[in-house]
PDB file of C-alpha atoms in Angstrom:
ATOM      1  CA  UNK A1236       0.000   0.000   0.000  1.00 91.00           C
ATOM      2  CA  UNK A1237       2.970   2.405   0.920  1.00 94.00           C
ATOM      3  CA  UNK A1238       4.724   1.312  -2.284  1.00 95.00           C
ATOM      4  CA  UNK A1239       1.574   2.260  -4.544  1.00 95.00           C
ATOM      5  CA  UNK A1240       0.576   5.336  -2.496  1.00 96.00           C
ATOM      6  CA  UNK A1241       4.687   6.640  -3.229  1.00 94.00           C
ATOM      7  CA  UNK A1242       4.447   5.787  -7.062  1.00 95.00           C
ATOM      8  CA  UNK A1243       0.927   7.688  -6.893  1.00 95.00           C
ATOM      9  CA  UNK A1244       2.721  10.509  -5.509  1.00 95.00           C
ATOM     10  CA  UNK A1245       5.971  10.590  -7.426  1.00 94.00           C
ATOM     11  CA  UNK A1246       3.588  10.878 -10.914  1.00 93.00           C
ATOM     12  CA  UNK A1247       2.209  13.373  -9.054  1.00 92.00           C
ATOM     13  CA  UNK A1248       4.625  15.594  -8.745  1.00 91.00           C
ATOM     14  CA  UNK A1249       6.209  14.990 -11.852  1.00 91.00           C
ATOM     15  CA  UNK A1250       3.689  16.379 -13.763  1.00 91.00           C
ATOM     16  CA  UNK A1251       2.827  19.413 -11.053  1.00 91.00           C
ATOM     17  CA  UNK A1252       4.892  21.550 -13.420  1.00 89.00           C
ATOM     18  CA  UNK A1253       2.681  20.880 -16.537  1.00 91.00           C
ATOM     19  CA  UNK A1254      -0.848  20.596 -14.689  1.00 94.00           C
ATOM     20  CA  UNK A1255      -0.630  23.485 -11.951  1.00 95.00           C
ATOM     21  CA  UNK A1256       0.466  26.684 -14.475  1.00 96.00           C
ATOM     22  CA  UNK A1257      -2.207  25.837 -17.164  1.00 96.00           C
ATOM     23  CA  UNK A1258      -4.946  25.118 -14.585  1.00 96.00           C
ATOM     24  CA  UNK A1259      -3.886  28.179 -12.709  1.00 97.00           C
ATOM     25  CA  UNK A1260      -4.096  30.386 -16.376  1.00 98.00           C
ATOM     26  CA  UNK A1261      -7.447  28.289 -17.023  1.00 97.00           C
ATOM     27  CA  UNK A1262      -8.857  29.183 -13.565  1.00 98.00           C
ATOM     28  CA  UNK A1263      -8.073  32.872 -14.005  1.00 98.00           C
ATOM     29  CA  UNK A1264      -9.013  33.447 -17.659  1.00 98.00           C
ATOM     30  CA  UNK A1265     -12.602  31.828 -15.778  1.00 98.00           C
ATOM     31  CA  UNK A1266     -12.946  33.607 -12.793  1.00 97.00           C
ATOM     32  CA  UNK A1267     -10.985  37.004 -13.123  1.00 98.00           C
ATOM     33  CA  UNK A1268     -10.689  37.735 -16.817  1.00 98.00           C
ATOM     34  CA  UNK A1269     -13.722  39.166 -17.088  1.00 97.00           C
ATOM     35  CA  UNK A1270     -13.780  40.589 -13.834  1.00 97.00           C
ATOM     36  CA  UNK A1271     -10.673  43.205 -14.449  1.00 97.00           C
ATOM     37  CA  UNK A1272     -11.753  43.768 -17.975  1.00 97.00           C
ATOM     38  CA  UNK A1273     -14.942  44.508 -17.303  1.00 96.00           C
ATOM     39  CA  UNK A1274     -14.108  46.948 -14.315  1.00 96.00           C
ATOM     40  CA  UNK A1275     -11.746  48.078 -16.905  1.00 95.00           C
ATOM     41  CA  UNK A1276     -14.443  49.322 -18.749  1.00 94.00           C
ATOM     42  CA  UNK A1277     -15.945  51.471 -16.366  1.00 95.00           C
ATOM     43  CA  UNK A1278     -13.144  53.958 -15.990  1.00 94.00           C
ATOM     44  CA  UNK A1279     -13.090  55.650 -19.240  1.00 92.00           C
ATOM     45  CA  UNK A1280     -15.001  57.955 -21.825  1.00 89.00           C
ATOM     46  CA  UNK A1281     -14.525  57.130 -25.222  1.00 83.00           C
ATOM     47  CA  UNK A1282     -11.004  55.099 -24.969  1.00 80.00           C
ATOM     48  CA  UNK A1283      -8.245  53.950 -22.037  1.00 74.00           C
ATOM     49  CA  UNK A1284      -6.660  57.499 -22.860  1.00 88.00           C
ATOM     50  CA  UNK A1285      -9.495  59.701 -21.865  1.00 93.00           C
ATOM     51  CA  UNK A1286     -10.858  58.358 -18.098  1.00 94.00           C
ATOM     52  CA  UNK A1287     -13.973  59.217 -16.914  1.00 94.00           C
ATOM     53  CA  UNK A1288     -15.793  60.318 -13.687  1.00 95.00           C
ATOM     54  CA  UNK A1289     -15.830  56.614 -12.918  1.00 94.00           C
ATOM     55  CA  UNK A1290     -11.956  55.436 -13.358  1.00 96.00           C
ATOM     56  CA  UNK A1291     -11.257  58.600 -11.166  1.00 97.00           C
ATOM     57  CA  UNK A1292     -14.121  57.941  -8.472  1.00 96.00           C
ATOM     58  CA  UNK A1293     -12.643  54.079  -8.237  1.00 96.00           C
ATOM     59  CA  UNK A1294      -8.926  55.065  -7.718  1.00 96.00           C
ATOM     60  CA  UNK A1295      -9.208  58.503  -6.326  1.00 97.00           C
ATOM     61  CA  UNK A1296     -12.583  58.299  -4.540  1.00 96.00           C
ATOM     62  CA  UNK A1297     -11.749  61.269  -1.725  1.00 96.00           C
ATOM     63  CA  UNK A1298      -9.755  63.531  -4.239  1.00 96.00           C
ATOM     64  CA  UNK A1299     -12.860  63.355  -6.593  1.00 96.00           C
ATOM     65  CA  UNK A1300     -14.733  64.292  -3.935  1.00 96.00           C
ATOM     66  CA  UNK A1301     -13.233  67.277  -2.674  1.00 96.00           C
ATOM     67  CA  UNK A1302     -13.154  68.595  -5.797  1.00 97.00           C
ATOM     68  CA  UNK A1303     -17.064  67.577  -6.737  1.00 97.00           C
ATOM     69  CA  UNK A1304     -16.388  64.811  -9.237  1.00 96.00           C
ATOM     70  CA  UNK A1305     -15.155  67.479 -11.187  1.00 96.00           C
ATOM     71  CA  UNK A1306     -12.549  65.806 -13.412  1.00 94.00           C
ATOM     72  CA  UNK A1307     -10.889  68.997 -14.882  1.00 95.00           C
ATOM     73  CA  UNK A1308      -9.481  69.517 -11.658  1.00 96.00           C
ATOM     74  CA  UNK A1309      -7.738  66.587 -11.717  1.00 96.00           C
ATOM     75  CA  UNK A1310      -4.001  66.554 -12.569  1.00 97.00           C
ATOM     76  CA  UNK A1311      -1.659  65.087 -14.781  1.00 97.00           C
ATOM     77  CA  UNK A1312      -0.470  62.590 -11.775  1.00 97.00           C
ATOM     78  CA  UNK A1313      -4.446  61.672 -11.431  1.00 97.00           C
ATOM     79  CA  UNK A1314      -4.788  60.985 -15.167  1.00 97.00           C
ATOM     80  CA  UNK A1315      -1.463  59.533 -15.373  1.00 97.00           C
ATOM     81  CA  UNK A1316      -2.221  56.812 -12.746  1.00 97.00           C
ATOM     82  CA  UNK A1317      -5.997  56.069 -14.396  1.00 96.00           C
ATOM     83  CA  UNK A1318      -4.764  55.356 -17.701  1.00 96.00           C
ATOM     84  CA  UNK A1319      -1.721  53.297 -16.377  1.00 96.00           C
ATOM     85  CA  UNK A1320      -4.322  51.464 -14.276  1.00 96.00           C
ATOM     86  CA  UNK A1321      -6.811  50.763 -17.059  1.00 95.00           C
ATOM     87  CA  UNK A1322      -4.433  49.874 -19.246  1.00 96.00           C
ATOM     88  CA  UNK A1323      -3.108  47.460 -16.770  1.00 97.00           C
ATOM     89  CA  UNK A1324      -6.297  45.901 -16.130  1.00 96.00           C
ATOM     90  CA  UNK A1325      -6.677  44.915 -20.090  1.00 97.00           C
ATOM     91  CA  UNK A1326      -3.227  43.978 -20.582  1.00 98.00           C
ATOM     92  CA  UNK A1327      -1.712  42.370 -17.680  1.00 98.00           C
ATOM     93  CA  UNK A1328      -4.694  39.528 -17.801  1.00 98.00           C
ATOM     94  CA  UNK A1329      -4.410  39.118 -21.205  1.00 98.00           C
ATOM     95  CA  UNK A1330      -0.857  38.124 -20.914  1.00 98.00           C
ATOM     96  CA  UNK A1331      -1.438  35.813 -18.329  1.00 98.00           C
ATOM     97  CA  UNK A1332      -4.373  34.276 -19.690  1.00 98.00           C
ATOM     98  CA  UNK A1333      -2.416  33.842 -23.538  1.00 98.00           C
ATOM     99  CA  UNK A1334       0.817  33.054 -21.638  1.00 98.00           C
ATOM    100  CA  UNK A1335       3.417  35.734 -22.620  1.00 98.00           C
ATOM    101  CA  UNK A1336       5.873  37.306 -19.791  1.00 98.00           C
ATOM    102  CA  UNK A1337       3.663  35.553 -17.366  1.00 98.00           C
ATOM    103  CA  UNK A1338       5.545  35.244 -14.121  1.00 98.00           C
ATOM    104  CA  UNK A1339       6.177  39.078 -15.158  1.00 98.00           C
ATOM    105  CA  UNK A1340       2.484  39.859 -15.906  1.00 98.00           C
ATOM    106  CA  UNK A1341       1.358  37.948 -12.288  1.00 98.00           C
ATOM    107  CA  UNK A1342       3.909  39.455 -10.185  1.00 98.00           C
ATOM    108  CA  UNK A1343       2.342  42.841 -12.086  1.00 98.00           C
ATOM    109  CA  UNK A1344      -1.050  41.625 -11.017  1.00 98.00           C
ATOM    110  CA  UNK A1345      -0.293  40.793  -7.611  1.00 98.00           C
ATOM    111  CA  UNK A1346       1.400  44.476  -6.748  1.00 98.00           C
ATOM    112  CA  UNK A1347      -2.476  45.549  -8.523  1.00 98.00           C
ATOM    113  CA  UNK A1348      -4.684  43.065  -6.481  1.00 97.00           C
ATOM    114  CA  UNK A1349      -2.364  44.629  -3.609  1.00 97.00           C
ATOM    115  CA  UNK A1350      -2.961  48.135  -4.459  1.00 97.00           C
ATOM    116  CA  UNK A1351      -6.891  47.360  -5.080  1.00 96.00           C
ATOM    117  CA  UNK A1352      -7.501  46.059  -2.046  1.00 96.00           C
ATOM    118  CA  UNK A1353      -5.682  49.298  -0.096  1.00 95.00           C
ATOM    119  CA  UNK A1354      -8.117  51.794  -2.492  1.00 96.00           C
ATOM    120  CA  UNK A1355     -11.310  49.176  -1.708  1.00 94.00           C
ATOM    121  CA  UNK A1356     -10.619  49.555   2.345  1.00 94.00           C
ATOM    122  CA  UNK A1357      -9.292  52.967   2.720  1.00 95.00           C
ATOM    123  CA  UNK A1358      -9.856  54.971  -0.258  1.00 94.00           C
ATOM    124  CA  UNK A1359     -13.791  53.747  -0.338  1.00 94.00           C
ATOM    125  CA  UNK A1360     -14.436  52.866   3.448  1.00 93.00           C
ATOM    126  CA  UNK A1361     -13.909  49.441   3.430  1.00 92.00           C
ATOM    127  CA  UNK A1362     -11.958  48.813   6.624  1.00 93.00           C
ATOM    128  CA  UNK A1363     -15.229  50.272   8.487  1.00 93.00           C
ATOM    129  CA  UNK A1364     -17.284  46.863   7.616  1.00 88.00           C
ATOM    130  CA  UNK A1365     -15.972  44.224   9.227  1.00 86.00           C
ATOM    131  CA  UNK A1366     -18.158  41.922   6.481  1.00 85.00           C
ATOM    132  CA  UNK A1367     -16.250  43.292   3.567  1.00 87.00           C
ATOM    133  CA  UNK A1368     -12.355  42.763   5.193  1.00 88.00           C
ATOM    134  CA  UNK A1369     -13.483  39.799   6.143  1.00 87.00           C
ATOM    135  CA  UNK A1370     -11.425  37.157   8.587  1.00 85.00           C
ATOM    136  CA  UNK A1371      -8.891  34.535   8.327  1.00 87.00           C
ATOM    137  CA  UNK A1372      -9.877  31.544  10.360  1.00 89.00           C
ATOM    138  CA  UNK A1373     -13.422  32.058  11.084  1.00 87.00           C
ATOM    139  CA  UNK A1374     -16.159  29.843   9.566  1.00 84.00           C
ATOM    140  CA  UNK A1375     -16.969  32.245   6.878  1.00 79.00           C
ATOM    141  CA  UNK A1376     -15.090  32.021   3.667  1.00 81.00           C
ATOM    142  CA  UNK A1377     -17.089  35.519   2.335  1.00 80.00           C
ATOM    143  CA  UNK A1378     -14.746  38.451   3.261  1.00 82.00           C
ATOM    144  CA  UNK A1379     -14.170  40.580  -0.037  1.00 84.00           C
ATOM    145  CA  UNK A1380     -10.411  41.117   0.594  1.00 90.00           C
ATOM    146  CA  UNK A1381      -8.450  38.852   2.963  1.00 89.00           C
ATOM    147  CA  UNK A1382     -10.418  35.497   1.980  1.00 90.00           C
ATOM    148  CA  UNK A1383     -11.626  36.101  -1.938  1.00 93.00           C
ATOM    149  CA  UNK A1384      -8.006  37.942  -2.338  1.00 94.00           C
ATOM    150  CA  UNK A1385      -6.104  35.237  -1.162  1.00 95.00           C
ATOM    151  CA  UNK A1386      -7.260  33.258  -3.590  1.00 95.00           C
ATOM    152  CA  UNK A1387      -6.162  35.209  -6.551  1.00 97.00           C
ATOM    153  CA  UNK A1388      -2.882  36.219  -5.230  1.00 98.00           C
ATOM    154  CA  UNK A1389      -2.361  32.351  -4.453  1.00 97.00           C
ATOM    155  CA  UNK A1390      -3.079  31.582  -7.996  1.00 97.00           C
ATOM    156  CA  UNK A1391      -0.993  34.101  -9.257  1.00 98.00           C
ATOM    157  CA  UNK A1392       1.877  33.357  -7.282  1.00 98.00           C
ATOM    158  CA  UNK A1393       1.859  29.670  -8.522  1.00 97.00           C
ATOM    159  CA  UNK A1394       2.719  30.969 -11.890  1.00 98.00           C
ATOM    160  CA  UNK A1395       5.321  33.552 -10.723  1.00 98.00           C
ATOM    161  CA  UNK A1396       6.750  30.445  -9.246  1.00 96.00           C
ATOM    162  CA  UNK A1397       5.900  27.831 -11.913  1.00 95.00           C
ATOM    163  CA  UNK A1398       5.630  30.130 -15.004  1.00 96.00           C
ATOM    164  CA  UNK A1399       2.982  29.312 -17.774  1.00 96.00           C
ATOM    165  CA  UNK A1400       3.111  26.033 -18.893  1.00 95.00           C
ATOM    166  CA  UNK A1401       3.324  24.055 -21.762  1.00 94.00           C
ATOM    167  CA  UNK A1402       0.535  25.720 -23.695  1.00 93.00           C
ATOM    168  CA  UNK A1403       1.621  28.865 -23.586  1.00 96.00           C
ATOM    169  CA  UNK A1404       3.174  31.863 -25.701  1.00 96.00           C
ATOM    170  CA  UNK A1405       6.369  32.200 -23.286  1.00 95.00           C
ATOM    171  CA  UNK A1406       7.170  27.559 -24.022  1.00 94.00           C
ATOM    172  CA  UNK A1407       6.458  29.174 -27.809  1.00 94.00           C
ATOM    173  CA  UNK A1408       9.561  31.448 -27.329  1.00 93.00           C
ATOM    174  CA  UNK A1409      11.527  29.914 -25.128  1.00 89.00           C
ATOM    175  CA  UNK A1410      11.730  27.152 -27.825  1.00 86.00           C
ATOM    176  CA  UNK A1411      12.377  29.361 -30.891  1.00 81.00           C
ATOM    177  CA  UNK A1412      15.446  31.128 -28.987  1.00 78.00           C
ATOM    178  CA  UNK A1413      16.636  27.625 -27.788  1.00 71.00           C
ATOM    179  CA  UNK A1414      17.194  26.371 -30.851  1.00 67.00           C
TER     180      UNK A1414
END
């Protein structure tokens, strides 16, 4: 039984490398693709270049305030930061989920997940609900930014440390320049 159970797990690992990168892309091209292209979406007027009221109001929700969600006011820092982040949200997902520069593009995504989940709690009130931080160890698995957040920065670190995979743009060009 030992003997069958250490063959079962040596298979196991040897084909971790091949199985946990492309069911980590898979997983987040299913759950989160959408997700940061679609909030994506919400922070412009016309294209990435020109943000709206709403791109502002989500990363700058107390400086659009003080000034009245006036976005004139804004300066080239504000605008700056709203495109970069837009952009961000359309291209560092795509890379992941295609598989180019993707231990580049996750450790990208985990510095934005990072920075989204300061803006959610401080920026927006967050910290003040205890529901919406949520809990490590409790008995509820609901909390917005420590338990759902773990998740994706779990994911994402597996392919920082595993890279893409074998179906994947980066095994694509890291076989052209081997050869």
């Amino acid at each position: 039984m030992i003997a069958l159970y250490d063959r079962t797990a040596h298979a196991l690992n040897a084909s971790a490398g091949v199985i946990l990168p492309t069911l980590a892309r898979f997983v987040f091209a299913a759950t989160l693709l959408f997700y940061f292209w679609n909030s994506a979406g919400t922070k412009w007027d016309g294209t990435p270049f020109t943000p709206g009221v709403g791109g502002y109001a989500q990363i700058f929700p107390k400086a659009m305030e003080a000034v009245g969600y006036d976005t004139s006011q804004m300066s080239i820092f504000h605008w700056a930061v709203v495109v970069g982040g837009t952009l961000a949200e359309y291209i560092l997902p795509l890379l992941i989920v295609i598989g180019l520069f993707t231990r580049l593009a996750s450790l990208a995504m985990i510095g934005f997940v990072v920075v989204q989940s300061l803006t959610d709690l401080y920026g927006h009130g967050g910290i003040e609900y205890a529901e919406t931080l949520g809990a490590w160890f409790d008995n509820l698995s609901n909390g917005a930014i420590l338990d759902q957040r773990a998740f994706w920065v779990l994911l994402l670190v597996t392919l920082v440390l595993k890279g893409a995979g074998p179906l994947s743009v980066d095994r694509i060009l890291n076989r052209s320049r081997s050869s």
